[in-house]
Amino acid sequence: MFDRENKEMWIVLNYQGGGASGSYLMSREDDGDSDGELRIVRAEDIVKYRLVDFLEEADEYQS
């Protein structure tokens, strides 16, 4: 996911539903020191991000 406001790339790790709204656990994709930084984003705020790509299987990218 691309954060349009801050010009940052993020990977969605998990979705947790709850009540009227859920939240996404995301990890920053960066070449610098902030790589791997975690963020929780409310579902209603996900519209600020642009979908860039889907990862099919984690195993494909680990080999």
XYZ file of N, CA and C in Angstrom:
189
model
N 0.843 -1.163 0.000
C 0.000 0.000 0.000
C 0.898 1.240 0.000
N 0.463 2.242 -0.711
C 1.210 3.493 -0.787
C 0.455 4.574 -0.027
N 1.111 5.163 0.960
C 0.544 6.262 1.741
C 0.712 7.533 0.912
N -0.371 7.997 0.317
C -0.320 9.165 -0.569
C 0.105 10.432 0.163
N -0.325 10.560 1.401
C -0.050 11.774 2.173
C 1.427 11.898 2.536
N 2.030 10.790 2.994
C 3.422 10.817 3.459
C 4.410 10.232 2.462
N 3.921 9.764 1.309
C 4.772 9.195 0.249
C 5.606 8.029 0.776
N 4.933 7.061 1.429
C 5.608 5.897 2.012
C 4.931 4.615 1.540
N 5.721 3.548 1.434
C 5.195 2.232 1.072
C 4.996 1.401 2.339
N 3.866 0.671 2.400
C 3.524 -0.165 3.542
C 3.021 -1.515 3.060
N 3.272 -2.555 3.838
C 2.756 -3.895 3.572
C 1.716 -4.209 4.634
N 0.533 -4.647 4.203
C -0.514 -5.041 5.149
C -0.193 -6.445 5.640
N -0.042 -6.589 6.947
C 0.277 -7.877 7.549
C -0.960 -8.614 8.032
N -1.951 -7.854 8.514
C -3.102 -8.491 9.147
C -4.270 -7.512 9.189
N -5.482 -8.089 9.218
C -6.697 -7.298 9.427
C -7.389 -7.844 10.654
N -7.822 -6.970 11.529
C -8.549 -7.371 12.737
C -9.876 -6.639 12.751
N -10.965 -7.383 12.583
C -12.292 -6.779 12.633
C -12.712 -6.572 14.073
N -13.580 -5.627 14.273
C -14.055 -5.391 15.628
C -15.054 -4.263 15.691
N -16.188 -4.530 16.305
C -17.200 -3.489 16.466
C -17.651 -2.935 15.134
N -17.815 -1.632 15.068
C -18.260 -0.978 13.839
C -17.142 -0.859 12.812
N -15.893 -0.995 13.264
C -14.763 -0.803 12.366
C -13.608 -1.705 12.763
N -12.837 -2.116 11.787
C -11.663 -2.927 12.058
C -10.400 -2.104 11.899
N -9.263 -2.794 11.942
C -7.990 -2.106 11.757
C -7.003 -3.028 11.053
N -6.020 -2.414 10.414
C -4.987 -3.124 9.677
C -3.653 -2.944 10.385
N -2.892 -4.023 10.505
C -1.517 -3.953 10.982
C -0.637 -3.879 9.749
N 0.184 -2.826 9.672
C 1.003 -2.592 8.494
C 2.470 -2.416 8.884
N 3.355 -2.810 7.966
C 4.793 -2.688 8.164
C 5.369 -1.806 7.055
N 6.225 -0.866 7.442
C 6.819 0.051 6.457
C 7.844 -0.687 5.598
N 7.817 -0.395 4.313
C 8.773 -0.932 3.345
C 9.679 0.218 2.950
N 10.942 0.176 3.423
C 11.831 1.319 3.251
C 13.270 0.819 3.192
N 14.132 1.540 2.506
C 15.553 1.193 2.454
C 16.329 1.766 3.630
N 15.695 2.599 4.425
C 16.372 3.260 5.539
C 16.143 2.581 6.872
N 16.412 3.317 7.937
C 16.286 2.810 9.303
C 14.844 2.525 9.706
N 13.886 3.113 9.022
C 12.478 2.931 9.396
C 11.850 1.678 8.788
N 12.612 0.896 8.017
C 12.106 -0.343 7.428
C 11.625 -1.283 8.531
N 10.425 -1.817 8.376
C 9.881 -2.734 9.367
C 9.086 -2.066 10.467
N 9.058 -0.749 10.492
C 8.265 -0.024 11.490
C 6.802 -0.444 11.343
N 6.125 -0.665 12.461
C 4.734 -1.107 12.436
C 3.783 0.054 12.672
N 2.595 -0.062 12.078
C 1.555 0.954 12.235
C 0.203 0.247 12.239
N -0.709 0.718 13.077
C -2.090 0.234 13.062
C -2.935 1.324 12.420
N -3.673 0.935 11.373
C -4.490 1.884 10.624
C -5.949 1.461 10.717
N -6.813 2.381 11.099
C -8.249 2.086 11.159
C -8.771 1.833 9.745
N -9.740 0.933 9.635
C -10.286 0.564 8.330
C -10.808 1.780 7.567
N -11.435 2.713 8.247
C -11.977 3.882 7.544
C -10.880 4.815 7.031
N -9.655 4.674 7.546
C -8.544 5.507 7.085
C -7.769 4.877 5.930
N -8.105 3.648 5.561
C -7.361 2.950 4.510
C -7.575 3.614 3.146
N -8.611 4.430 3.009
C -8.854 5.132 1.740
C -7.749 6.143 1.425
N -6.938 6.486 2.402
C -5.815 7.397 2.180
C -4.649 6.697 1.483
N -4.732 5.378 1.368
C -3.673 4.576 0.768
C -4.096 4.098 -0.615
N -3.112 3.845 -1.460
C -3.379 3.313 -2.795
C -2.818 1.898 -2.863
N -3.642 0.963 -3.324
C -3.198 -0.418 -3.472
C -2.193 -0.488 -4.608
N -1.027 -1.065 -4.327
C 0.029 -1.145 -5.325
C 0.118 -2.547 -5.905
N 0.106 -3.576 -5.050
C 0.297 -4.942 -5.523
C -0.135 -5.923 -4.447
N -0.384 -7.156 -4.856
C -0.674 -8.248 -3.937
C 0.522 -9.185 -3.890
N 0.832 -9.730 -2.720
C 1.828 -10.787 -2.597
C 1.079 -12.105 -2.620
N 1.446 -13.007 -3.520
C 0.740 -14.279 -3.656
C 1.032 -15.219 -2.493
N 2.280 -15.577 -2.330
C 2.694 -16.504 -1.279
C 3.990 -15.994 -0.672
N 4.081 -16.006 0.620
C 5.307 -15.565 1.292
C 6.484 -16.442 0.900
N 6.251 -17.735 0.681
C 7.330 -18.660 0.327
C 8.004 -18.276 -0.989
N 7.266 -17.724 -1.931
C 7.841 -17.317 -3.212
C 8.922 -16.262 -3.026
N 8.747 -15.399 -2.056
C 9.652 -14.272 -1.866
C 10.767 -14.564 -0.874
N 10.693 -15.704 -0.208
C 11.732 -16.066 0.750
C 12.803 -16.944 0.131
N 12.544 -17.504 -1.037
C 13.534 -18.395 -1.659
C 14.428 -17.663 -2.619
